[in-house]
MMTF fields as JSON, N, C-alpha, C and O atoms, coordinates in Angstrom:
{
  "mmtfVersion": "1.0.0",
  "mmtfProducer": "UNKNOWN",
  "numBonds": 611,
  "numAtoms": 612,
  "numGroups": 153,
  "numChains": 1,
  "numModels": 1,
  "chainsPerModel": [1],
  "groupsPerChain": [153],
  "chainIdList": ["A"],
  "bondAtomList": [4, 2, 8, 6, 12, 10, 16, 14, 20, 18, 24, 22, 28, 26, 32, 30, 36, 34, 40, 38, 44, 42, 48, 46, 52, 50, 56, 54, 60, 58, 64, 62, 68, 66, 72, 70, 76, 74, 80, 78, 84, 82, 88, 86, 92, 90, 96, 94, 100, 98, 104, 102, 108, 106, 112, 110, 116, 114, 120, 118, 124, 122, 128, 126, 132, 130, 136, 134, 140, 138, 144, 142, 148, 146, 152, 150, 156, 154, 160, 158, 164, 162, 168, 166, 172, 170, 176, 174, 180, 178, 184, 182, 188, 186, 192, 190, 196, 194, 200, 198, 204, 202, 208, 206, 212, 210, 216, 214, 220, 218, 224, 222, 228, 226, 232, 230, 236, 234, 240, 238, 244, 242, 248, 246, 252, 250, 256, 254, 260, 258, 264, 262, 268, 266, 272, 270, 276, 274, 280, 278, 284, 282, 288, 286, 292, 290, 296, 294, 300, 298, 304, 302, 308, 306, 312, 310, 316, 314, 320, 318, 324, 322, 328, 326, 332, 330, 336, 334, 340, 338, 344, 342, 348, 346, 352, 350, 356, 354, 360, 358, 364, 362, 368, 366, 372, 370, 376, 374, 380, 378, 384, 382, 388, 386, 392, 390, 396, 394, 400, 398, 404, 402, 408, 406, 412, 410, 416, 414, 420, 418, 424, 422, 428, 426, 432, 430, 436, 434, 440, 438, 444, 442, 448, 446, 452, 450, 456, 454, 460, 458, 464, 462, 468, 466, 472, 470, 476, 474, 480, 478, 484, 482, 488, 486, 492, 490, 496, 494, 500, 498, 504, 502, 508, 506, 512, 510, 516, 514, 520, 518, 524, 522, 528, 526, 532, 530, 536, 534, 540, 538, 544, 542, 548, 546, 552, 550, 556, 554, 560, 558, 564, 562, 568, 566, 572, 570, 576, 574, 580, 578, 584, 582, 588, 586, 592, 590, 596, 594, 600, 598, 604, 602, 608, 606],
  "bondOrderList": [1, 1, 1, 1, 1, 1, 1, 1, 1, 1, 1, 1, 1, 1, 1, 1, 1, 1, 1, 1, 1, 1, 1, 1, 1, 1, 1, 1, 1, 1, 1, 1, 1, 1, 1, 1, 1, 1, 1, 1, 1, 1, 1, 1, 1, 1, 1, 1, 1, 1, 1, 1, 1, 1, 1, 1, 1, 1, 1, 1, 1, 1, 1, 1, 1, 1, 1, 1, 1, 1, 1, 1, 1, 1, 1, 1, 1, 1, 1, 1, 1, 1, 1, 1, 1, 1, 1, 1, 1, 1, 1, 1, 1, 1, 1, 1, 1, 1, 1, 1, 1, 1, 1, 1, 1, 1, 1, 1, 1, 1, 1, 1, 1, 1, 1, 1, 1, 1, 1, 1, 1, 1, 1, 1, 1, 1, 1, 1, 1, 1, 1, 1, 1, 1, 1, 1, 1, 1, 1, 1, 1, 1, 1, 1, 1, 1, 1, 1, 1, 1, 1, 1],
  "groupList": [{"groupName": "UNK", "atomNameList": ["N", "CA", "C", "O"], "elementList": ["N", "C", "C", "O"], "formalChargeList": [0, 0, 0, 0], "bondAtomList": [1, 0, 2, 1, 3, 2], "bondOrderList": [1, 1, 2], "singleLetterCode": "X", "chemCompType": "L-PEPTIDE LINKING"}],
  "groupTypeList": [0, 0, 0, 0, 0, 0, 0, 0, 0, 0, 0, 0, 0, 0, 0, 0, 0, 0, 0, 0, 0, 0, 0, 0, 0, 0, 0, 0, 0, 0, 0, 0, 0, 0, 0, 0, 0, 0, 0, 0, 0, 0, 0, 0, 0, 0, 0, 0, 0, 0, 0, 0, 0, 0, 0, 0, 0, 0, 0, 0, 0, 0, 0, 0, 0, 0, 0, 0, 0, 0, 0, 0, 0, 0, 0, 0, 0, 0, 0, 0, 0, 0, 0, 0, 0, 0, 0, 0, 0, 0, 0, 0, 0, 0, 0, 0, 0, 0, 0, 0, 0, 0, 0, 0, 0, 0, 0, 0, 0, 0, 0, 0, 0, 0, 0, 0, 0, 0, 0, 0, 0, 0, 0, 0, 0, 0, 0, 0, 0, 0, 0, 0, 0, 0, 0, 0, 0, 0, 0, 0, 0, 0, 0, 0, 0, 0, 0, 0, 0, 0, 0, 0, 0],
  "groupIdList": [1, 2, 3, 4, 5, 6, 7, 8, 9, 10, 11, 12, 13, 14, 15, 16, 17, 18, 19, 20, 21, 22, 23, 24, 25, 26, 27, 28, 29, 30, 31, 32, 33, 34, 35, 36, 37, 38, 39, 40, 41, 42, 43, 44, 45, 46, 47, 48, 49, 50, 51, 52, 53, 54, 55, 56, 57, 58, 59, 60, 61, 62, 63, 64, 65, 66, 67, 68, 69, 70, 71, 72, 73, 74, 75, 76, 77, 78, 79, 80, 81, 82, 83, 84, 85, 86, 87, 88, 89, 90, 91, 92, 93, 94, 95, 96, 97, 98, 99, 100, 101, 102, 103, 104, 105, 106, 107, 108, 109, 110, 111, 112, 113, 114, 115, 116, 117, 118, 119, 120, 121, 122, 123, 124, 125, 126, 127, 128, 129, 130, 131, 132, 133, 134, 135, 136, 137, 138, 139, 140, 141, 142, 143, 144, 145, 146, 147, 148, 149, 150, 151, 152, 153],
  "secStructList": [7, 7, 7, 7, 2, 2, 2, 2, 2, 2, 2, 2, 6, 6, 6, 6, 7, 5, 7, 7, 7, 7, 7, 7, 7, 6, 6, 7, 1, 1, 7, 7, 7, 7, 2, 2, 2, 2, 2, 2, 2, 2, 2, 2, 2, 2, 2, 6, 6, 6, 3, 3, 3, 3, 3, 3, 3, 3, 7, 7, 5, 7, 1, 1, 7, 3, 3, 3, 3, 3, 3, 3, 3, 3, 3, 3, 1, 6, 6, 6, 6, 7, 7, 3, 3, 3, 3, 3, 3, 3, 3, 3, 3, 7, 1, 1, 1, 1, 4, 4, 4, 6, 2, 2, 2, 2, 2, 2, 6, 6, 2, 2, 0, 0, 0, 0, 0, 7, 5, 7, 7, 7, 7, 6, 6, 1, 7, 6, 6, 1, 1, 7, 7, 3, 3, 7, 7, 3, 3, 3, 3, 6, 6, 6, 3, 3, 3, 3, 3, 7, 3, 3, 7],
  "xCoordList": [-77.041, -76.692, -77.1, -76.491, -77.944, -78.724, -77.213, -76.714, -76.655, -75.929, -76.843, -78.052, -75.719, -76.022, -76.295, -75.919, -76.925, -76.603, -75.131, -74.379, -74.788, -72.887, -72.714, -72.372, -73.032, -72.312, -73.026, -72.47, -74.166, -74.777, -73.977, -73.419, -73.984, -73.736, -71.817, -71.249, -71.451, -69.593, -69.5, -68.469, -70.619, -70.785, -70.87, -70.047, -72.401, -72.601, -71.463, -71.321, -70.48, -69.488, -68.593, -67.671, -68.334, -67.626, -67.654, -66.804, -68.974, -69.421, -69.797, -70.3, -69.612, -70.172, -68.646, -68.539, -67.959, -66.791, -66.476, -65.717, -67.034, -66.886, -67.396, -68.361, -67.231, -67.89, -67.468, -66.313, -68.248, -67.434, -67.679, -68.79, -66.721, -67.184, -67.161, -66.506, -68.13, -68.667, -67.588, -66.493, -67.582, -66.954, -66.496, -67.522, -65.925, -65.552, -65.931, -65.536, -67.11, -67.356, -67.012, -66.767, -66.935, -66.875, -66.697, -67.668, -65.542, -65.554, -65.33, -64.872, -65.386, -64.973, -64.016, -63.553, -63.757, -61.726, -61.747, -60.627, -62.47, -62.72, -63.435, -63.632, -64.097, -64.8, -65.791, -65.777, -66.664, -67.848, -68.046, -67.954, -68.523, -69.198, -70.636, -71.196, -71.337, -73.138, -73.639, -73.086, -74.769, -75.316, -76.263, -76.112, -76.995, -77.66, -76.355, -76.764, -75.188, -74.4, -74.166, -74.119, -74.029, -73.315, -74.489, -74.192, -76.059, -77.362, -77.374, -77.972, -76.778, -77.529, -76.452, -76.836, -75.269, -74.351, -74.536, -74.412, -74.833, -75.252, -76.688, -76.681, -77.887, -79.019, -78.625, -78.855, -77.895, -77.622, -76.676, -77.262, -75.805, -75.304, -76.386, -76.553, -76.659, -77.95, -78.588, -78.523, -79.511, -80.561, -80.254, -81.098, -78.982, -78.809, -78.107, -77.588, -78.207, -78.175, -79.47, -79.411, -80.646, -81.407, -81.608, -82.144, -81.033, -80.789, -81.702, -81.736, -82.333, -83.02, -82.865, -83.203, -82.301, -82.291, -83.456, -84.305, -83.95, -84.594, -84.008, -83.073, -84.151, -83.606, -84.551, -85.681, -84.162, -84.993, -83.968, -82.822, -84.468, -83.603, -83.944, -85.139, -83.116, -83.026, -82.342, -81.143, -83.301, -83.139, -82.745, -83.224, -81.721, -81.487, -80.992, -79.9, -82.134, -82.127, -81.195, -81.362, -79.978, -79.454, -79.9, -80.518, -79.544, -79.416, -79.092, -79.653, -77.948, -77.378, -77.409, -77.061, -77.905, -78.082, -78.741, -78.781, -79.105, -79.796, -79.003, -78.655, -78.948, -77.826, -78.949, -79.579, -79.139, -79.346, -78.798, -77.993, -79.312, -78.881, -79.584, -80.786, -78.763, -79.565, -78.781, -77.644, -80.017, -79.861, -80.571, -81.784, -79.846, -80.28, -79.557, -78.7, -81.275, -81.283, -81.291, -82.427, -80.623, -80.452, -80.868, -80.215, -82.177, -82.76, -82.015, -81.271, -82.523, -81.853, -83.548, -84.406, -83.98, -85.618, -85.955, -87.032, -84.796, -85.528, -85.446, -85.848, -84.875, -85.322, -85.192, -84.157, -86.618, -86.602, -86.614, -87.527, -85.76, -85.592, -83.956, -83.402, -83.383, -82.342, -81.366, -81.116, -80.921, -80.674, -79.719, -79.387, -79.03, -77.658, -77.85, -78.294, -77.35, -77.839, -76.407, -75.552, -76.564, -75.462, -76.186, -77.266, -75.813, -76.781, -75.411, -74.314, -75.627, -74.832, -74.345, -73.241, -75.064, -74.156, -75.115, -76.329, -74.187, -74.833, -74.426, -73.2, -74.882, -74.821, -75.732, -76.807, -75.299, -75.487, -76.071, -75.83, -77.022, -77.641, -78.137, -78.462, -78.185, -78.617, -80.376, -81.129, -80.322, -81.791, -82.589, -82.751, -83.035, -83.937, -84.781, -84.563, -85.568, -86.237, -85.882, -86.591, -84.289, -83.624, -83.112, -83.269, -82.455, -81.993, -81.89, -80.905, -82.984, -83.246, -83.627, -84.066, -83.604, -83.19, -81.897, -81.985, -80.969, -79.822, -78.713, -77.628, -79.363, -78.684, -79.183, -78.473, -80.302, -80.505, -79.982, -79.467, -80.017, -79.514, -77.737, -77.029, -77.314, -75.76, -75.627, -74.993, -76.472, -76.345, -76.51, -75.827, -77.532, -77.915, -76.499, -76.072, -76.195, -74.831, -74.375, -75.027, -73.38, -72.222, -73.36, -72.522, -74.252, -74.704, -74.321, -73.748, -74.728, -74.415, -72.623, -71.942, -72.189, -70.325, -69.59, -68.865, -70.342, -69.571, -70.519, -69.654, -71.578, -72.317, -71.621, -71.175, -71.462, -70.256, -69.011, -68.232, -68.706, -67.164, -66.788, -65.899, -67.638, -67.706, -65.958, -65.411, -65.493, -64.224, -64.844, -65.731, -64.176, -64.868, -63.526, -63.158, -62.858, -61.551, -61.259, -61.566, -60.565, -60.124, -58.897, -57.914, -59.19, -58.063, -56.894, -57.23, -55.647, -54.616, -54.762, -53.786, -56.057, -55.806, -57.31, -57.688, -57.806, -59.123, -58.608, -57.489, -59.747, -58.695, -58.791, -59.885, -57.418, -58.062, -58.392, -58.603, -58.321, -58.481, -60.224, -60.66, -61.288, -62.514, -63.068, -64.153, -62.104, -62.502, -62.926, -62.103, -64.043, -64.717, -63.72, -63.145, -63.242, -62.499, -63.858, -64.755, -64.127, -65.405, -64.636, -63.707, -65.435, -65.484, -66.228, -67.448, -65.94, -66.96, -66.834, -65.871, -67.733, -68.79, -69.051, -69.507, -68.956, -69.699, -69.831, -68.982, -71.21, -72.285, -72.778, -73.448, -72.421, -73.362, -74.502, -74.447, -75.43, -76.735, -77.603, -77.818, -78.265, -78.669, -78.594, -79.4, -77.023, -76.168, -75.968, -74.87, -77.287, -77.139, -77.233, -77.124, -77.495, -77.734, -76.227, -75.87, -75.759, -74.715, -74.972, -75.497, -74.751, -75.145, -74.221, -73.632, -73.921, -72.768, -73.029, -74.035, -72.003, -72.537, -71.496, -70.462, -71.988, -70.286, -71.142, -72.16, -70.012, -70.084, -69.008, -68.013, -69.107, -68.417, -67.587, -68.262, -66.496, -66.065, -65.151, -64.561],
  "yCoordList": [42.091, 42.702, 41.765, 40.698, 41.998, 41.54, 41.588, 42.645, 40.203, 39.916, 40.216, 40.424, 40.151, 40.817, 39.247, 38.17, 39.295, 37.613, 37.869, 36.968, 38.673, 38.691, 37.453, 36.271, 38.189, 37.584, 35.864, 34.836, 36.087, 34.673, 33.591, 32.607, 33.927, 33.405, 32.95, 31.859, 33.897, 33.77, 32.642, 32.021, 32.53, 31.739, 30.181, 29.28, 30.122, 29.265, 28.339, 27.154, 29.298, 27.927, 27.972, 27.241, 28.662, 27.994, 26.939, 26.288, 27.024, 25.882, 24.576, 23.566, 24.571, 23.596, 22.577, 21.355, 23.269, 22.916, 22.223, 22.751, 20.743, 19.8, 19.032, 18.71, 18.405, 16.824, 15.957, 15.862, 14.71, 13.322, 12.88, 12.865, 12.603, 11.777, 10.098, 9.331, 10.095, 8.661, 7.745, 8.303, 6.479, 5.346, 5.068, 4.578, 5.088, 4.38, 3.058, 2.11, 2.86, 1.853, 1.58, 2.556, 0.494, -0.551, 0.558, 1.301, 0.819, 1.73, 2.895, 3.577, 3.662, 5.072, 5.034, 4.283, 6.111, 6.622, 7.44, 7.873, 7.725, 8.691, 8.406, 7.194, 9.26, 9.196, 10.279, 11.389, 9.602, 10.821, 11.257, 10.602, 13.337, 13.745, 13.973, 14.958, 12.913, 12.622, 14.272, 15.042, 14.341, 15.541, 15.26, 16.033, 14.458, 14.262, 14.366, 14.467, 14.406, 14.293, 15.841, 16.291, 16.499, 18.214, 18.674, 19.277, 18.273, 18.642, 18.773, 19.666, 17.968, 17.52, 18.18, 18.625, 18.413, 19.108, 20.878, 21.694, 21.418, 22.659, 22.915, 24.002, 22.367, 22.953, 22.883, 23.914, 21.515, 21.761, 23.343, 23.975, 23.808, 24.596, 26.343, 27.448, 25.985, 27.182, 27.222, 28.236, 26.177, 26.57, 26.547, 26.616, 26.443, 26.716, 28.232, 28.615, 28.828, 30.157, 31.304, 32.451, 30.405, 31.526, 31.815, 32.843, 30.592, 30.837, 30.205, 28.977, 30.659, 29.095, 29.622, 30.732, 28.682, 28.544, 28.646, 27.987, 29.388, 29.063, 28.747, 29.514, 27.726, 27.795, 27.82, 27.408, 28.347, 28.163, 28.069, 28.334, 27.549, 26.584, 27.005, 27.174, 27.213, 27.354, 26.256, 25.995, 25.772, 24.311, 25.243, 26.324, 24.468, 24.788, 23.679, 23.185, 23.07, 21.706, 22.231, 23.259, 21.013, 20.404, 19.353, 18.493, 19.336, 18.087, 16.792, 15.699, 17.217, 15.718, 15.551, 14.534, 16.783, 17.21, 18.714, 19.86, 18.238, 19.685, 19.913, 19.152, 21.709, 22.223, 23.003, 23.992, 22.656, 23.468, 23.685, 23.033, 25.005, 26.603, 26.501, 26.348, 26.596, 27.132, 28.141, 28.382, 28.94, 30.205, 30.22, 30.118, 30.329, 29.991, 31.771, 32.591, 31.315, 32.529, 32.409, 32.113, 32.507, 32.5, 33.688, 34.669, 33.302, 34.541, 34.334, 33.444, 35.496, 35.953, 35.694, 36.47, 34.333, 34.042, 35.475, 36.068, 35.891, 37.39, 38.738, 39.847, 38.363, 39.346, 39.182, 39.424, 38.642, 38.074, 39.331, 39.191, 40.478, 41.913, 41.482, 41.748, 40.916, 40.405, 39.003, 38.148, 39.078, 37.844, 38.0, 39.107, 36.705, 36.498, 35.234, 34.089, 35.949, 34.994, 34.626, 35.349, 33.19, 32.22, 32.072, 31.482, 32.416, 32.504, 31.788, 32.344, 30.956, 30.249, 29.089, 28.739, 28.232, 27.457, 26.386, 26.471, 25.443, 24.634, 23.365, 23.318, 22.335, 21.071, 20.546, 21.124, 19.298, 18.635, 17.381, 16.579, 17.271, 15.761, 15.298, 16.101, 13.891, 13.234, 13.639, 13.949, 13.347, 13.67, 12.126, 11.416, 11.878, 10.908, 11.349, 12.385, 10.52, 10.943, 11.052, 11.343, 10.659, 11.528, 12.813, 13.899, 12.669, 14.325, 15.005, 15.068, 15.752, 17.27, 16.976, 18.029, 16.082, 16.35, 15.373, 15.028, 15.017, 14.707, 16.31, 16.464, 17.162, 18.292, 19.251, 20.238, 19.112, 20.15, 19.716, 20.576, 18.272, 17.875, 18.075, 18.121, 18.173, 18.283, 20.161, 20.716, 20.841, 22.206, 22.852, 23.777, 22.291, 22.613, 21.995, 22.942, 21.491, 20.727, 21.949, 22.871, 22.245, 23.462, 24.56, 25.452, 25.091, 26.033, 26.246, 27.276, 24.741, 24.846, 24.881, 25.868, 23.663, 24.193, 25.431, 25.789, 26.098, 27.43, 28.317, 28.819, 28.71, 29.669, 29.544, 30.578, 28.292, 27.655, 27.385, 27.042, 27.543, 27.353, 26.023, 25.972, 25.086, 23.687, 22.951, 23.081, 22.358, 21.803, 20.418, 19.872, 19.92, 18.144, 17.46, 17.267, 17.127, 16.666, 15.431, 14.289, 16.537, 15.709, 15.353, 15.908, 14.042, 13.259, 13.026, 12.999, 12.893, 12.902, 12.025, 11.877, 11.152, 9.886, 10.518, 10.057, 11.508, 12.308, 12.809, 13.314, 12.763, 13.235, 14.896, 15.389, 15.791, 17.18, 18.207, 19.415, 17.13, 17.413, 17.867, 18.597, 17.21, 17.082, 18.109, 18.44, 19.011, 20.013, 21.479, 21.982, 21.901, 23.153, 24.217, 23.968, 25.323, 26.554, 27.299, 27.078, 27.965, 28.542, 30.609, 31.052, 31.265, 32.446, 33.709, 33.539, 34.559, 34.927, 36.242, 36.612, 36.846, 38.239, 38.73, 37.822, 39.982, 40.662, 41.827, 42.716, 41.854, 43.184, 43.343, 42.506, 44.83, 45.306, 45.846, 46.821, 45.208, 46.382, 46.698, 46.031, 47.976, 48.54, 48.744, 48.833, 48.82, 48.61, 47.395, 47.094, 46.532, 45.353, 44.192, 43.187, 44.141, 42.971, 42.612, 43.468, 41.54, 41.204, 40.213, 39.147, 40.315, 39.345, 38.78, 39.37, 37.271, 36.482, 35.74, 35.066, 35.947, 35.23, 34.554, 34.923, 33.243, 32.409, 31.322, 30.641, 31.712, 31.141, 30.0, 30.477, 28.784, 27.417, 27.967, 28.437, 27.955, 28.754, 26.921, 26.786],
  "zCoordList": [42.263, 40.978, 39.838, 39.768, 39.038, 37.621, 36.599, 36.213, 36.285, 35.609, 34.151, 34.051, 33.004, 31.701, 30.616, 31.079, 29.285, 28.319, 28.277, 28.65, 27.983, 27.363, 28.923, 28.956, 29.769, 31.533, 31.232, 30.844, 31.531, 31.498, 30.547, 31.033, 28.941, 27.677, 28.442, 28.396, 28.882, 29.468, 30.787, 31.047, 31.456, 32.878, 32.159, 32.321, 31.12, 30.665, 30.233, 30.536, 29.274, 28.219, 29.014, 28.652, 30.275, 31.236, 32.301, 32.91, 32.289, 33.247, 32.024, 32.516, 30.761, 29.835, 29.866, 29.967, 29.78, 29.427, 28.364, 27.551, 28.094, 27.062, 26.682, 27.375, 25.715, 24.813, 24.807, 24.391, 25.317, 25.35, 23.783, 23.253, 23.282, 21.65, 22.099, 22.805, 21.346, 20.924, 20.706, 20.626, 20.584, 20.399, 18.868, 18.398, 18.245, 17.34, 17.034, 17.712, 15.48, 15.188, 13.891, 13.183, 13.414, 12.19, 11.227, 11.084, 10.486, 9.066, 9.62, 8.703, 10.758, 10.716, 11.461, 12.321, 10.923, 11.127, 12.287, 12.557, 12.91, 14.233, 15.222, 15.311, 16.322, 17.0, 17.106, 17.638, 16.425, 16.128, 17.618, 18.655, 17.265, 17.852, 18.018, 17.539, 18.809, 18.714, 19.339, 20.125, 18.667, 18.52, 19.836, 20.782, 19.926, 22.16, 22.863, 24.019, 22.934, 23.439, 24.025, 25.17, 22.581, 22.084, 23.167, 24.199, 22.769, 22.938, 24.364, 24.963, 24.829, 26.548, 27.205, 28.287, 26.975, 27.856, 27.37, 28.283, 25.917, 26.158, 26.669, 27.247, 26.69, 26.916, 28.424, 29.057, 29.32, 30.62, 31.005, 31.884, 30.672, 30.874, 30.199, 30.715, 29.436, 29.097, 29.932, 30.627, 30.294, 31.108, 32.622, 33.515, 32.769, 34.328, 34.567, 35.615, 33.574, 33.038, 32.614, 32.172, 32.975, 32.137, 30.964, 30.553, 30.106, 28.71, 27.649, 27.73, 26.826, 25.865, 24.601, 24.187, 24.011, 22.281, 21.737, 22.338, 20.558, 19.405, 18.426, 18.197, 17.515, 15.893, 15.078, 15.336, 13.913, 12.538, 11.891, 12.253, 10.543, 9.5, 8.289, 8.043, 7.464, 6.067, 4.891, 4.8, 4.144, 3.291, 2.007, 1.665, 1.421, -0.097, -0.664, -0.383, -1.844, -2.37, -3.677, -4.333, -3.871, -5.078, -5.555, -4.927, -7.02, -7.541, -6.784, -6.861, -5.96, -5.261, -3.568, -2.968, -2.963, -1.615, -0.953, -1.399, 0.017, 0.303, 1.92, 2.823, 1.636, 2.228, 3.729, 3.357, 5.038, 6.128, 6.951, 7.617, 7.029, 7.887, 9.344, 9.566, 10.074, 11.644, 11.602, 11.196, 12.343, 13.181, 14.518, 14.702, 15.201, 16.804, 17.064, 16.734, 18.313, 18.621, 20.192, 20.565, 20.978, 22.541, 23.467, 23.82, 23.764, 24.625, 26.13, 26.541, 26.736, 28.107, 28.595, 28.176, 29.67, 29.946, 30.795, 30.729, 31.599, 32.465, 31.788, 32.141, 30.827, 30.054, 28.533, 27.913, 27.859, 26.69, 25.48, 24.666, 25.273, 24.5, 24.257, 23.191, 25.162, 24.994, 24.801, 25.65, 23.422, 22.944, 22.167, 21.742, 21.814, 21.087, 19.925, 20.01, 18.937, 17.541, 16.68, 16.169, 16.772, 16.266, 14.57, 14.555, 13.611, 12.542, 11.232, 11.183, 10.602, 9.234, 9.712, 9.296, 10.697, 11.025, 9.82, 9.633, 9.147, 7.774, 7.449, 7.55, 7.111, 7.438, 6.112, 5.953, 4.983, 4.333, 4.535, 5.437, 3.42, 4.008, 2.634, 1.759, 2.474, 0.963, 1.339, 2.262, -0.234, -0.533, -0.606, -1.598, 0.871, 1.039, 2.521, 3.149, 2.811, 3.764, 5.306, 6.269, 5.192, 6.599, 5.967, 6.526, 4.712, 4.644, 5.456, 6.192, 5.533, 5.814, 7.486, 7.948, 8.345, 9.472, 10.049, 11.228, 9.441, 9.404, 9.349, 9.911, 8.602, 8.019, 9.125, 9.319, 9.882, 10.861, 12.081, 12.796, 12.558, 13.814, 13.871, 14.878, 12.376, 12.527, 12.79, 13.687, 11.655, 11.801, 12.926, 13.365, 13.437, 15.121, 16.165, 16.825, 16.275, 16.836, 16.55, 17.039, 15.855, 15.521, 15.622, 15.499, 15.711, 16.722, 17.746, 18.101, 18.784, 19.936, 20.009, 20.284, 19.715, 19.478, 19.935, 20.864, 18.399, 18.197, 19.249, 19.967, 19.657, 20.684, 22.014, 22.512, 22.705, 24.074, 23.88, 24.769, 22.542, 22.372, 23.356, 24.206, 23.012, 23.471, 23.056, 21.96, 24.012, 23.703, 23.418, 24.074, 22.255, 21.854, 21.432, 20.273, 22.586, 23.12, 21.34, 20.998, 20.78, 19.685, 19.922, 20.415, 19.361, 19.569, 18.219, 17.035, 18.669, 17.476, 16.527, 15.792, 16.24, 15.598, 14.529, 13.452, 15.197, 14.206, 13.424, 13.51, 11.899, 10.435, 10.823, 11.096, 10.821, 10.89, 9.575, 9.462, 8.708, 7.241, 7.224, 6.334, 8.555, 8.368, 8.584, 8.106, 9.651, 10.354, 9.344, 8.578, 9.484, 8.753, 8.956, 10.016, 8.403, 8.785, 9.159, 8.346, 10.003, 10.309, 10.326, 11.001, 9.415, 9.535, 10.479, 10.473, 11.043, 12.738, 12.15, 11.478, 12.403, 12.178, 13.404, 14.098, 14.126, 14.811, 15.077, 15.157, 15.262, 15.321, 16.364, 16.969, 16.843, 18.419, 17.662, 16.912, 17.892, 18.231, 19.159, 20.171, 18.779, 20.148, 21.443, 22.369, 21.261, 22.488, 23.284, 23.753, 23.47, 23.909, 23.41, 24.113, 21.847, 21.64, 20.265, 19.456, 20.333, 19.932, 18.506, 18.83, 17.216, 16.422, 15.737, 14.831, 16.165, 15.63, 14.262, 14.043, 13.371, 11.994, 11.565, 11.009, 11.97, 11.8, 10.425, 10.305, 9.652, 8.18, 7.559, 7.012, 7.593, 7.256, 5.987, 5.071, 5.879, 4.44, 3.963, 2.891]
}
C-alpha cells in the first residue's frame, strides 16, 4: 500500500524527534539552537521518507536590516505533483556581507522546526521572552496538496 506526503510528512517528524542545542558560550544567556544541527537531523528524517525540500527566499532591505523569507517546498520524490509548502518563515540579519545569508540559514532553520514540529529541548534557564509567537494557516488544495503559511507575528 503507497503511503500518502500527509503519511510520509507524519512518519518523518516522528521519527525526527529532536534537537540537541549547542553549548553555551562567553556572553549568551542560552543555548543556541545551530542551524547544521536543526539541518542534519531534518534532511535525515526527510529523506528517509522520500521527502526533499526546496526553498526560495524573499529579501526585503531596511535602512538598518534586511528581512528573509523562506518558503520551502517539500516534494513527495515518488511522486513529485505532490508537495507541502511551509511558506513565511523570516529571519533578520545586519546589513553587511553575512546579512543576507545569516537571515536565510536562520529562516530556513524554522522552516525545518515548524514543517517536523522538531522538539529543541528548551531548557528552563532559556529567555522565553525570545521565543517568536508563530501564526498557522491552512489550505487544502486540489484535494491533495496542503499549503501551510506560518507567519512570525
Amino acid at each position: 500500500m503507497k503511503i500518502n506526503i500527509y503519511q510520509k510528512l507524519h512518519k518523518a517528524a516522528c521519527e525526527a524527534g529532536g534537537v540537541a542545542k549547542g553549548k553555551k558560550v562567553q556572553g549568551m544567556h542560552f543555548n543556541p539552537l545551530l542551524h547544521d544541527e536543526v539541518q542534519k537531523v531534518a534532511m535525515e528524517a526527510l529523506l528517509n521518507n522520500g521527502l526533499y525540500p526546496v526553498c526560495t527566499y524573499e529579501n526585503q532591505m531596511t535602512d538598518s536590516f534586511i528581512l528573509v523569507t523562506c518558503n520551502m517546498k517539500i516534494h513527495d520524490v515518488e511522486d513529485p505533483k505532490q508537495f507541502v509548502e511551509v511558506s513565511g518563515c523570516s529571519a533578520m540579519g545586519n546589513l553587511d556581507k553575512f546579512g543576507t545569508g545569516n537571515g536565510m540559514s536562520y529562516a530556513k532553520k524554522y522552516a525545518y522546526l515548524n514543517a517536523l514540529h522538531l522538539k529543541t529541548g528548551l531548557d528552563l534557564e532559556d529567555d522565553m521572552d525570545d521565543m517568536d509567537e508563530v501564526q498557522v494557516n491552512c489550505w487544502v488544495c486540489n484535494g491533495s496538496i496542503i499549503r501551510l503559511s506560518l507567519i512570525h507575528i
